[in-house]
Amino acid sequence: MKKQIPLNPAEITELQKQFFHSLKLGTGRAMLLMKAHPQIDFSAQILAATVNNLAYDRQCEGSRAVYLYSLVMRSRQKDELIRTIIKKFSAKKRNDYGMDQLSDLVLYFHQAGIAGAKEALLSRFEKTFSNGYELFARGVLLEIEGMAGLIMAAEKVGQLPEQERADYEDRWRVDDFQEMNKSVDVYAELAKAAETNPAIKNYLDLILSAEPREKYRRSKTIPYAVTEIEELIDEAGRFPRFWASRISGMTQADIEQVARNFLAEKDGNRKYKYLPFFYQTKFPFDYGFLLKLASGRNVKKNRRIMHAVNALSHFKGDDIRALAFKKFASEKTPWDYSKLLVNNYKTGDAAILLEIIQRSKNFHHIHDLVAGIIDIFEANPTVECKASLEALYYGMNCAMHRWSVIDLLNKNGVLSEEIVDELAYDTDEDLRKLSRSIKRARSKMKS
C-alpha cells in the first residue's frame, strides 16, 4: 500500500474545494480525489451535494443519487453520512429536486440492506400533507411497496380538498406502474379499494378524468404553406415559433416567396416576426438587411437583433466575421454572437473563444456559451478545440452538454487520459459507458 504523505491544513482545504467543485459539476474527479486521499474527510462536501441537487437543469438531468451513492459508500465516514442523510430526508418538508435526490439515496440504502432506510421512507410518507410537509416522490413508495404503495399514495391524494387534488393527478404514473406489473390489474385493484374507501375513490375519479398518455408515434410531417406562415405571423403576439421539420419540406420557391413577403412588409412589428423563420432555413437573398439589423446594440434587450443574428449565422462573409469580433470585444458573455463563427471560423479563433470562456464567472454564463461553441467546433473540426472544450468541461455543471464536449474532444483526437479516467465516475451514465468504450479502444491500439 502506498504510504500517504502528510498534508498541511491549507493543502487539505484546497483539496476539499476541488472535491466540492467536482461535485457541483458532476464529474468523476471527486471519486479520484477520494481514492487518492483517503485520509481526508470529504463528508461535509458530500452532504452539501446530497441535500440540494447541484445540476444545471435538474428537471432534465434528474437525480444525481447514483453518483452520490458511490461516494457515500466509499467514504470512511460512511456510517455517519448515512445516518445524517436519512435524518435530513426525514426532516425535509419541501418536495423539490433535492427531496427527490434524498429519497432516491435512501431507497438505495434500503436496497443495500441498511437498517432504518425503509422505515425512514415510510415514515416520511406518513408526514405527507401534515405540519407543512409536502408529498414526497410517490415513485419511491411504489418501488418499495408495490401495489400497496400505490393504494397508500391514492388515499393520501384522495384526502385532499377537491381544489387541491387536481395538482396531484398522475395517471401517467399509474399507467407506467401497470406496464411494469402486467400480472396485476392495477385499475381493478384501485376500484376494489375505492368501494370501501372514499379517499381512494376520489383519487380514482381524478386519474380517470384524465386522458391516458398516448404512446409516441411518428406522424407524417406536413410542410408549411406560404399562407400558413402569414397566418402564424398575424396571430403571434411577438415572435412565432417555426418548426424546422416543417420548413425542411417546403419548396425553394415557397421559401423565396416568404423572403419576398418579408422584404416587402412595411409594418415594422409584423416584418420582424419573419426573422425566426430564417434561423430554421437560410435566407435565400442578399444578407445585407440582416447584417444591418444584427449590428444594432443591446441584443439582450432587443429580440429583433437576436433573431437577426440567428438568421445571419447561416452566411459566410468577412463583414459577418468582423461583426462577431466586434461584439466579442464589447460584450462580457457574447453568446448570442458566437454562432456567427459557425460558418466564419478561421485557424487561431479558438484562442478568442477560450478567452471568452475564461471571462465567465458563474455556471449561467458558461451555460450560455456552451451551445454556440459546440456548434462552432462541430462545423469546424480542429485540434485547436482542446483548450476551449476543456475549459467548458471544467467550468460547467450541465451533464447533457458535457456529453457533446467530450464527444468533440474524442472525435478530434485530443481527449486527455485524465478526463477519460474521470468519466468512469461521472454523474451521467452515458459518459460512464463512453469511458469504458474509449479505454477498450485505446487498449487495443496499444496492443
GROMACS .gro file of C-alpha atoms in nm:
model
  447
    1MET     CA    1   0.000   0.000   0.000
    2LYS     CA    2   0.133   0.340  -0.099
    3LYS     CA    3   0.233   0.548   0.200
    4GLN     CA    4   0.027   0.867   0.240
    5ILE     CA    5   0.226   1.190   0.254
    6PRO     CA    6   0.100   1.412   0.539
    7LEU     CA    7  -0.078   1.726   0.420
    8ASN     CA    8  -0.091   2.061   0.594
    9PRO     CA    9  -0.431   2.228   0.667
   10ALA     CA   10  -0.406   2.460   0.366
   11GLU     CA   11  -0.349   2.167   0.130
   12ILE     CA   12  -0.642   1.976   0.279
   13THR     CA   13  -0.870   2.279   0.240
   14GLU     CA   14  -0.764   2.319  -0.122
   15LEU     CA   15  -0.836   1.953  -0.200
   16GLN     CA   16  -1.176   1.981  -0.032
   17LYS     CA   17  -1.252   2.284  -0.251
   18GLN     CA   18  -1.152   2.087  -0.563
   19PHE     CA   19  -1.367   1.797  -0.446
   20PHE     CA   20  -1.675   2.014  -0.400
   21HIS     CA   21  -1.619   2.186  -0.734
   22SER     CA   22  -1.625   1.843  -0.897
   23LEU     CA   23  -1.947   1.762  -0.709
   24LYS     CA   24  -2.104   2.079  -0.845
   25LEU     CA   25  -2.006   1.979  -1.198
   26GLY     CA   26  -2.099   1.614  -1.152
   27THR     CA   27  -1.760   1.492  -1.279
   28GLY     CA   28  -1.563   1.191  -1.164
   29ARG     CA   29  -1.271   1.391  -1.031
   30ALA     CA   30  -1.438   1.378  -0.688
   31MET     CA   31  -1.406   1.000  -0.676
   32LEU     CA   32  -1.045   1.011  -0.794
   33LEU     CA   33  -0.961   1.264  -0.522
   34MET     CA   34  -1.126   1.044  -0.260
   35LYS     CA   35  -0.927   0.742  -0.378
   36ALA     CA   36  -0.600   0.937  -0.386
   37HIS     CA   37  -0.653   1.096  -0.043
   38PRO     CA   38  -0.845   0.850   0.178
   39GLN     CA   39  -0.715   1.031   0.486
   40ILE     CA   40  -0.913   1.348   0.403
   41ASP     CA   41  -1.267   1.391   0.535
   42PHE     CA   42  -1.490   1.493   0.242
   43SER     CA   43  -1.816   1.417   0.422
   44ALA     CA   44  -1.926   1.781   0.461
   45GLN     CA   45  -1.895   1.834   0.086
   46ILE     CA   46  -2.082   1.512   0.006
   47LEU     CA   47  -2.363   1.604   0.243
   48ALA     CA   48  -2.398   1.951   0.089
   49ALA     CA   49  -2.433   1.793  -0.256
   50THR     CA   50  -2.694   1.540  -0.143
   51VAL     CA   51  -2.932   1.784   0.023
   52ASN     CA   52  -2.954   2.003  -0.288
   53ASN     CA   53  -2.936   1.880  -0.647
   54LEU     CA   54  -2.649   2.084  -0.797
   55ALA     CA   55  -2.721   2.005  -1.165
   56TYR     CA   56  -2.778   2.298  -1.402
   57ASP     CA   57  -3.103   2.161  -1.545
   58ARG     CA   58  -3.233   1.943  -1.263
   59GLN     CA   59  -3.556   1.858  -1.442
   60CYS     CA   60  -3.381   1.717  -1.750
   61GLU     CA   61  -3.075   1.569  -1.580
   62GLY     CA   62  -3.270   1.422  -1.291
   63SER     CA   63  -3.137   1.295  -0.962
   64ARG     CA   64  -2.762   1.251  -0.908
   65ALA     CA   65  -2.827   0.983  -0.647
   66VAL     CA   66  -2.630   0.703  -0.823
   67TYR     CA   67  -2.325   0.928  -0.846
   68LEU     CA   68  -2.351   1.041  -0.484
   69TYR     CA   69  -2.428   0.692  -0.352
   70SER     CA   70  -2.093   0.563  -0.476
   71LEU     CA   71  -1.915   0.848  -0.296
   72VAL     CA   72  -2.108   0.791   0.027
   73MET     CA   73  -2.028   0.420   0.026
   74ARG     CA   74  -1.660   0.488  -0.045
   75SER     CA   75  -1.626   0.740   0.236
   76ARG     CA   76  -1.457   0.647   0.563
   77GLN     CA   77  -1.737   0.846   0.727
   78LYS     CA   78  -1.998   0.627   0.552
   79ASP     CA   79  -2.199   0.531   0.859
   80GLU     CA   80  -2.227   0.887   0.987
   81LEU     CA   81  -2.313   1.014   0.638
   82ILE     CA   82  -2.591   0.757   0.601
   83ARG     CA   83  -2.738   0.849   0.940
   84THR     CA   84  -2.724   1.220   0.857
   85ILE     CA   85  -2.873   1.178   0.508
   86ILE     CA   86  -3.164   0.974   0.646
   87LYS     CA   87  -3.220   1.239   0.913
   88LYS     CA   88  -3.212   1.521   0.655
   89PHE     CA   89  -3.452   1.328   0.434
   90SER     CA   90  -3.693   1.267   0.721
   91ALA     CA   91  -3.697   1.635   0.815
   92LYS     CA   92  -3.716   1.789   0.467
   93LYS     CA   93  -4.058   1.944   0.417
   94ARG     CA   94  -4.038   2.080   0.066
   95ASN     CA   95  -4.091   1.842  -0.224
   96ASP     CA   96  -3.826   1.959  -0.470
   97TYR     CA   97  -3.535   1.820  -0.670
   98GLY     CA   98  -3.328   1.794  -0.352
   99MET     CA   99  -3.604   1.586  -0.196
  100ASP     CA  100  -3.615   1.355  -0.498
  101GLN     CA  101  -3.240   1.306  -0.472
  102LEU     CA  102  -3.251   1.234  -0.099
  103SER     CA  103  -3.537   0.989  -0.136
  104ASP     CA  104  -3.350   0.808  -0.416
  105LEU     CA  105  -3.044   0.783  -0.192
  106VAL     CA  106  -3.244   0.643   0.100
  107LEU     CA  107  -3.401   0.394  -0.141
  108TYR     CA  108  -3.051   0.277  -0.243
  109PHE     CA  109  -2.965   0.242   0.126
  110HIS     CA  110  -3.274   0.025   0.169
  111GLN     CA  111  -3.181  -0.187  -0.132
  112ALA     CA  112  -2.833  -0.230   0.015
  113GLY     CA  113  -2.989  -0.369   0.332
  114ILE     CA  114  -2.912  -0.069   0.554
  115ALA     CA  115  -3.123  -0.080   0.868
  116GLY     CA  116  -3.374   0.202   0.914
  117ALA     CA  117  -3.383   0.315   0.550
  118LYS     CA  118  -3.720   0.161   0.463
  119GLU     CA  119  -3.870   0.283   0.790
  120ALA     CA  120  -3.750   0.634   0.708
  121LEU     CA  121  -3.915   0.623   0.364
  122LEU     CA  122  -4.247   0.508   0.506
  123SER     CA  123  -4.229   0.750   0.798
  124ARG     CA  124  -4.162   1.045   0.570
  125PHE     CA  125  -4.456   0.945   0.356
  126GLU     CA  126  -4.682   0.937   0.661
  127LYS     CA  127  -4.590   1.301   0.728
  128THR     CA  128  -4.725   1.395   0.386
  129PHE     CA  129  -4.974   1.684   0.395
  130SER     CA  130  -4.931   1.726   0.770
  131ASN     CA  131  -4.743   2.000   0.955
  132GLY     CA  132  -4.644   2.162   0.627
  133TYR     CA  133  -4.477   1.855   0.477
  134GLU     CA  134  -4.528   1.819   0.102
  135LEU     CA  135  -4.585   1.487  -0.073
  136PHE     CA  136  -4.253   1.324  -0.147
  137ALA     CA  137  -4.175   1.119  -0.460
  138ARG     CA  138  -4.450   0.858  -0.493
  139GLY     CA  139  -4.232   0.658  -0.729
  140VAL     CA  140  -4.015   0.557  -0.435
  141LEU     CA  141  -4.320   0.431  -0.246
  142LEU     CA  142  -4.420   0.216  -0.545
  143GLU     CA  143  -4.065   0.083  -0.558
  144ILE     CA  144  -4.065  -0.047  -0.201
  145GLU     CA  145  -4.431  -0.140  -0.150
  146GLY     CA  146  -4.566  -0.212  -0.498
  147MET     CA  147  -4.946  -0.211  -0.530
  148ALA     CA  148  -4.982  -0.147  -0.157
  149GLY     CA  149  -4.771   0.165  -0.203
  150LEU     CA  150  -4.996   0.288  -0.481
  151ILE     CA  151  -5.301   0.237  -0.257
  152MET     CA  152  -5.128   0.435   0.019
  153ALA     CA  153  -5.048   0.721  -0.221
  154ALA     CA  154  -5.400   0.716  -0.363
  155GLU     CA  155  -5.550   0.752  -0.018
  156LYS     CA  156  -5.329   1.050   0.068
  157VAL     CA  157  -5.412   1.233  -0.254
  158GLY     CA  158  -5.781   1.149  -0.224
  159GLN     CA  159  -5.795   1.305   0.123
  160LEU     CA  160  -5.701   1.646  -0.017
  161PRO     CA  161  -5.967   1.914  -0.072
  162GLU     CA  162  -6.103   1.886  -0.426
  163GLN     CA  163  -5.947   2.213  -0.539
  164GLU     CA  164  -5.600   2.091  -0.435
  165ARG     CA  165  -5.639   1.734  -0.554
  166ALA     CA  166  -5.604   1.820  -0.923
  167ASP     CA  167  -5.241   1.921  -0.871
  168TYR     CA  168  -5.160   1.557  -0.794
  169GLU     CA  169  -5.324   1.395  -1.097
  170ASP     CA  170  -5.071   1.131  -1.207
  171ARG     CA  171  -5.241   0.885  -1.436
  172TRP     CA  172  -4.912   0.851  -1.623
  173ARG     CA  173  -4.753   0.710  -1.307
  174VAL     CA  174  -5.029   0.452  -1.268
  175ASP     CA  175  -5.009   0.355  -1.634
  176ASP     CA  176  -4.631   0.315  -1.612
  177PHE     CA  177  -4.673   0.102  -1.299
  178GLN     CA  178  -4.927  -0.115  -1.484
  179GLU     CA  179  -4.685  -0.154  -1.775
  180MET     CA  180  -4.416  -0.279  -1.537
  181ASN     CA  181  -4.653  -0.508  -1.341
  182LYS     CA  182  -4.856  -0.695  -1.601
  183SER     CA  183  -4.956  -0.969  -1.355
  184VAL     CA  184  -5.163  -0.717  -1.158
  185ASP     CA  185  -5.480  -0.542  -1.283
  186VAL     CA  186  -5.388  -0.208  -1.130
  187TYR     CA  187  -5.713  -0.024  -1.209
  188ALA     CA  188  -5.921  -0.317  -1.085
  189GLU     CA  189  -5.731  -0.317  -0.756
  190LEU     CA  190  -5.785   0.058  -0.719
  191ALA     CA  191  -6.156   0.017  -0.797
  192LYS     CA  192  -6.187  -0.259  -0.537
  193ALA     CA  193  -6.019  -0.044  -0.271
  194ALA     CA  194  -6.239   0.252  -0.372
  195GLU     CA  195  -6.555   0.056  -0.283
  196THR     CA  196  -6.484   0.093   0.089
  197ASN     CA  197  -6.255   0.396   0.092
  198PRO     CA  198  -6.397   0.734  -0.026
  199ALA     CA  199  -6.050   0.888  -0.045
  200ILE     CA  200  -5.927   0.623  -0.288
  201LYS     CA  201  -6.246   0.672  -0.492
  202ASN     CA  202  -6.164   1.043  -0.512
  203TYR     CA  203  -5.819   0.955  -0.642
  204LEU     CA  204  -5.951   0.701  -0.893
  205ASP     CA  205  -6.207   0.951  -1.024
  206LEU     CA  206  -5.925   1.206  -1.056
  207ILE     CA  207  -5.695   0.991  -1.268
  208LEU     CA  208  -5.981   0.852  -1.478
  209SER     CA  209  -6.082   1.209  -1.563
  210ALA     CA  210  -5.750   1.246  -1.747
  211GLU     CA  211  -5.686   1.107  -2.092
  212PRO     CA  212  -5.437   0.817  -2.098
  213ARG     CA  213  -5.097   0.917  -2.224
  214GLU     CA  214  -5.067   0.810  -2.586
  215LYS     CA  215  -4.765   0.614  -2.696
  216TYR     CA  216  -4.523   0.815  -2.904
  217ARG     CA  217  -4.586   0.768  -3.271
  218ARG     CA  218  -4.420   0.928  -3.568
  219SER     CA  219  -4.667   1.112  -3.786
  220LYS     CA  220  -4.606   1.246  -4.131
  221THR     CA  221  -4.468   1.599  -4.122
  222ILE     CA  222  -4.662   1.841  -4.340
  223PRO     CA  223  -4.460   2.129  -4.487
  224TYR     CA  224  -4.576   2.483  -4.421
  225ALA     CA  225  -4.773   2.659  -4.694
  226VAL     CA  226  -4.684   3.025  -4.752
  227THR     CA  227  -5.037   3.123  -4.645
  228GLU     CA  228  -4.986   2.934  -4.318
  229ILE     CA  229  -4.665   3.128  -4.248
  230GLU     CA  230  -4.859   3.451  -4.299
  231GLU     CA  231  -5.132   3.337  -4.062
  232LEU     CA  232  -4.878   3.246  -3.792
  233ILE     CA  233  -4.721   3.589  -3.822
  234ASP     CA  234  -5.063   3.755  -3.797
  235GLU     CA  235  -5.159   3.552  -3.490
  236ALA     CA  236  -4.833   3.575  -3.296
  237GLY     CA  237  -4.815   3.824  -3.014
  238ARG     CA  238  -4.443   3.877  -3.063
  239PHE     CA  239  -4.230   3.618  -3.242
  240PRO     CA  240  -4.389   3.297  -3.374
  241ARG     CA  241  -4.224   2.959  -3.336
  242PHE     CA  242  -4.147   2.780  -3.661
  243TRP     CA  243  -4.067   2.409  -3.671
  244ALA     CA  244  -3.754   2.318  -3.868
  245SER     CA  245  -3.902   1.981  -3.967
  246ARG     CA  246  -4.193   2.152  -4.142
  247ILE     CA  247  -3.974   2.414  -4.308
  248SER     CA  248  -3.737   2.147  -4.443
  249GLY     CA  249  -4.019   2.003  -4.656
  250MET     CA  250  -4.100   2.338  -4.821
  251THR     CA  251  -4.001   2.400  -5.181
  252GLN     CA  252  -3.729   2.655  -5.256
  253ALA     CA  253  -3.990   2.860  -5.444
  254ASP     CA  254  -4.209   2.883  -5.133
  255ILE     CA  255  -3.913   2.979  -4.912
  256GLU     CA  256  -3.823   3.253  -5.158
  257GLN     CA  257  -4.182   3.377  -5.154
  258VAL     CA  258  -4.171   3.402  -4.774
  259ALA     CA  259  -3.848   3.600  -4.811
  260ARG     CA  260  -4.009   3.838  -5.064
  261ASN     CA  261  -4.304   3.890  -4.830
  262PHE     CA  262  -4.056   3.970  -4.552
  263LEU     CA  263  -3.867   4.227  -4.762
  264ALA     CA  264  -4.188   4.386  -4.889
  265GLU     CA  265  -4.352   4.415  -4.547
  266LYS     CA  266  -4.393   4.780  -4.441
  267ASP     CA  267  -4.529   4.724  -4.089
  268GLY     CA  268  -4.219   4.712  -3.866
  269ASN     CA  269  -4.367   4.495  -3.594
  270ARG     CA  270  -4.500   4.244  -3.843
  271LYS     CA  271  -4.182   4.246  -4.051
  272TYR     CA  272  -3.958   4.129  -3.769
  273LYS     CA  273  -4.180   3.832  -3.694
  274TYR     CA  274  -4.040   3.665  -4.007
  275LEU     CA  275  -3.688   3.652  -3.860
  276PRO     CA  276  -3.721   3.325  -3.661
  277PHE     CA  277  -3.824   3.154  -3.988
  278PHE     CA  278  -3.484   3.238  -4.136
  279TYR     CA  279  -3.297   3.083  -3.846
  280GLN     CA  280  -3.450   2.746  -3.940
  281THR     CA  281  -3.363   2.787  -4.308
  282LYS     CA  282  -3.114   3.009  -4.489
  283PHE     CA  283  -3.244   3.343  -4.616
  284PRO     CA  284  -3.236   3.297  -4.996
  285PHE     CA  285  -3.127   3.651  -5.093
  286ASP     CA  286  -2.853   3.901  -5.001
  287TYR     CA  287  -2.792   3.919  -4.627
  288GLY     CA  288  -2.733   4.295  -4.618
  289PHE     CA  289  -3.053   4.381  -4.431
  290LEU     CA  290  -2.989   4.103  -4.176
  291LEU     CA  291  -2.636   4.232  -4.117
  292LYS     CA  292  -2.759   4.587  -4.062
  293LEU     CA  293  -3.017   4.473  -3.810
  294ALA     CA  294  -2.776   4.233  -3.633
  295SER     CA  295  -2.528   4.519  -3.588
  296GLY     CA  296  -2.764   4.701  -3.351
  297ARG     CA  297  -2.698   4.748  -2.980
  298ASN     CA  298  -2.829   4.574  -2.666
  299VAL     CA  299  -2.902   4.233  -2.813
  300LYS     CA  300  -3.015   4.106  -2.470
  301LYS     CA  301  -3.290   4.368  -2.459
  302ASN     CA  302  -3.384   4.359  -2.826
  303ARG     CA  303  -3.503   4.022  -2.952
  304ARG     CA  304  -3.517   4.154  -3.306
  305ILE     CA  305  -3.140   4.176  -3.303
  306MET     CA  306  -3.105   3.829  -3.156
  307HIS     CA  307  -3.327   3.679  -3.426
  308ALA     CA  308  -3.136   3.871  -3.695
  309VAL     CA  309  -2.807   3.732  -3.562
  310ASN     CA  310  -2.953   3.382  -3.572
  311ALA     CA  311  -3.064   3.430  -3.933
  312LEU     CA  312  -2.726   3.577  -4.027
  313SER     CA  313  -2.541   3.275  -3.883
  314HIS     CA  314  -2.610   3.074  -4.200
  315PHE     CA  315  -2.387   3.303  -4.407
  316LYS     CA  316  -2.014   3.339  -4.463
  317GLY     CA  317  -1.858   3.681  -4.506
  318ASP     CA  318  -1.574   3.899  -4.382
  319ASP     CA  319  -1.824   4.162  -4.266
  320ILE     CA  320  -2.009   3.900  -4.059
  321ARG     CA  321  -1.683   3.783  -3.907
  322ALA     CA  322  -1.590   4.144  -3.828
  323LEU     CA  323  -1.924   4.195  -3.653
  324ALA     CA  324  -1.866   3.883  -3.443
  325PHE     CA  325  -1.525   4.000  -3.324
  326LYS     CA  326  -1.652   4.350  -3.256
  327LYS     CA  327  -1.919   4.205  -3.027
  328PHE     CA  328  -1.671   3.962  -2.868
  329ALA     CA  329  -1.466   4.264  -2.761
  330SER     CA  330  -1.759   4.467  -2.624
  331GLU     CA  331  -1.982   4.201  -2.461
  332LYS     CA  332  -1.880   4.011  -2.145
  333THR     CA  333  -2.063   3.694  -2.247
  334PRO     CA  334  -2.136   3.739  -2.619
  335TRP     CA  335  -2.309   3.404  -2.655
  336ASP     CA  336  -2.567   3.544  -2.899
  337TYR     CA  337  -2.289   3.627  -3.146
  338SER     CA  338  -2.078   3.313  -3.114
  339LYS     CA  339  -2.294   3.135  -3.373
  340LEU     CA  340  -2.168   3.386  -3.633
  341LEU     CA  341  -1.840   3.192  -3.632
  342VAL     CA  342  -2.002   2.861  -3.727
  343ASN     CA  343  -1.955   2.950  -4.095
  344ASN     CA  344  -1.677   3.205  -4.042
  345TYR     CA  345  -1.425   3.024  -3.822
  346LYS     CA  346  -1.056   3.055  -3.907
  347THR     CA  347  -0.748   2.889  -3.767
  348GLY     CA  348  -0.648   3.064  -3.447
  349ASP     CA  349  -1.002   3.169  -3.347
  350ALA     CA  350  -1.000   2.911  -3.068
  351ALA     CA  351  -0.784   3.148  -2.866
  352ILE     CA  352  -1.054   3.416  -2.852
  353LEU     CA  353  -1.318   3.155  -2.770
  354LEU     CA  354  -1.105   3.039  -2.478
  355GLU     CA  355  -1.064   3.397  -2.360
  356ILE     CA  356  -1.442   3.448  -2.373
  357ILE     CA  357  -1.498   3.132  -2.167
  358GLN     CA  358  -1.242   3.248  -1.911
  359ARG     CA  359  -1.432   3.577  -1.866
  360SER     CA  360  -1.731   3.382  -1.737
  361LYS     CA  361  -1.758   3.379  -1.360
  362ASN     CA  362  -2.056   3.151  -1.299
  363PHE     CA  363  -2.235   2.846  -1.431
  364HIS     CA  364  -2.505   3.053  -1.603
  365HIS     CA  365  -2.251   3.243  -1.815
  366ILE     CA  366  -2.074   2.921  -1.908
  367HIS     CA  367  -2.403   2.755  -1.999
  368ASP     CA  368  -2.499   3.049  -2.220
  369LEU     CA  369  -2.177   2.998  -2.419
  370VAL     CA  370  -2.158   2.621  -2.446
  371ALA     CA  371  -2.413   2.552  -2.722
  372GLY     CA  372  -2.262   2.810  -2.959
  373ILE     CA  373  -1.907   2.687  -2.905
  374ILE     CA  374  -2.013   2.327  -2.958
  375ASP     CA  375  -2.179   2.431  -3.286
  376ILE     CA  376  -1.860   2.606  -3.398
  377PHE     CA  377  -1.636   2.304  -3.341
  378GLU     CA  378  -1.889   2.059  -3.483
  379ALA     CA  379  -1.883   2.259  -3.807
  380ASN     CA  380  -1.505   2.316  -3.794
  381PRO     CA  381  -1.319   2.004  -3.673
  382THR     CA  382  -0.976   2.102  -3.539
  383VAL     CA  383  -0.731   2.003  -3.267
  384GLU     CA  384  -0.748   2.370  -3.163
  385CYS     CA  385  -1.075   2.288  -2.987
  386LYS     CA  386  -0.889   2.123  -2.697
  387ALA     CA  387  -0.829   2.420  -2.465
  388SER     CA  388  -1.175   2.574  -2.515
  389LEU     CA  389  -1.364   2.249  -2.469
  390GLU     CA  390  -1.158   2.153  -2.165
  391ALA     CA  391  -1.238   2.494  -2.015
  392LEU     CA  392  -1.607   2.417  -2.065
  393TYR     CA  393  -1.566   2.068  -1.917
  394TYR     CA  394  -1.403   2.202  -1.602
  395GLY     CA  395  -1.637   2.500  -1.575
  396MET     CA  396  -1.996   2.388  -1.636
  397ASN     CA  397  -2.240   2.180  -1.433
  398CYS     CA  398  -2.454   2.056  -1.721
  399ALA     CA  399  -2.404   1.684  -1.786
  400MET     CA  400  -2.612   1.699  -2.105
  401HIS     CA  401  -2.377   1.945  -2.274
  402ARG     CA  402  -2.077   1.773  -2.119
  403TRP     CA  403  -2.152   1.471  -2.337
  404SER     CA  404  -2.121   1.687  -2.653
  405VAL     CA  405  -1.797   1.842  -2.526
  406ILE     CA  406  -1.643   1.500  -2.460
  407ASP     CA  407  -1.763   1.367  -2.795
  408LEU     CA  408  -1.593   1.656  -2.978
  409LEU     CA  409  -1.267   1.617  -2.785
  410ASN     CA  410  -1.269   1.247  -2.868
  411LYS     CA  411  -1.351   1.292  -3.238
  412ASN     CA  412  -1.071   1.546  -3.274
  413GLY     CA  413  -0.823   1.312  -3.103
  414VAL     CA  414  -0.749   1.544  -2.811
  415LEU     CA  415  -0.938   1.380  -2.524
  416SER     CA  416  -0.692   1.351  -2.236
  417GLU     CA  417  -0.634   1.036  -2.030
  418GLU     CA  418  -0.710   1.242  -1.720
  419ILE     CA  419  -1.061   1.320  -1.839
  420VAL     CA  420  -1.118   0.963  -1.959
  421ASP     CA  421  -1.031   0.842  -1.608
  422GLU     CA  422  -1.278   1.090  -1.458
  423LEU     CA  423  -1.557   0.986  -1.694
  424ALA     CA  424  -1.564   0.642  -1.535
  425TYR     CA  425  -1.726   0.805  -1.229
  426ASP     CA  426  -1.926   1.083  -1.398
  427THR     CA  427  -2.283   1.152  -1.291
  428ASP     CA  428  -2.401   1.079  -1.646
  429GLU     CA  429  -2.449   0.708  -1.721
  430ASP     CA  430  -2.379   0.750  -2.093
  431LEU     CA  431  -2.046   0.916  -2.017
  432ARG     CA  432  -1.954   0.631  -1.784
  433LYS     CA  433  -2.025   0.387  -2.069
  434LEU     CA  434  -1.831   0.606  -2.313
  435SER     CA  435  -1.531   0.597  -2.080
  436ARG     CA  436  -1.525   0.217  -2.089
  437SER     CA  437  -1.559   0.216  -2.468
  438ILE     CA  438  -1.272   0.464  -2.513
  439LYS     CA  439  -1.048   0.272  -2.275
  440ARG     CA  440  -1.111  -0.053  -2.465
  441ALA     CA  441  -1.036   0.115  -2.799
  442ARG     CA  442  -0.715   0.273  -2.668
  443SER     CA  443  -0.606  -0.055  -2.513
  444LYS     CA  444  -0.649  -0.233  -2.849
  445MET     CA  445  -0.442   0.034  -3.024
  446LYS     CA  446  -0.156  -0.019  -2.779
  447SER     CA  447  -0.158  -0.399  -2.810
   0.00000   0.00000   0.00000
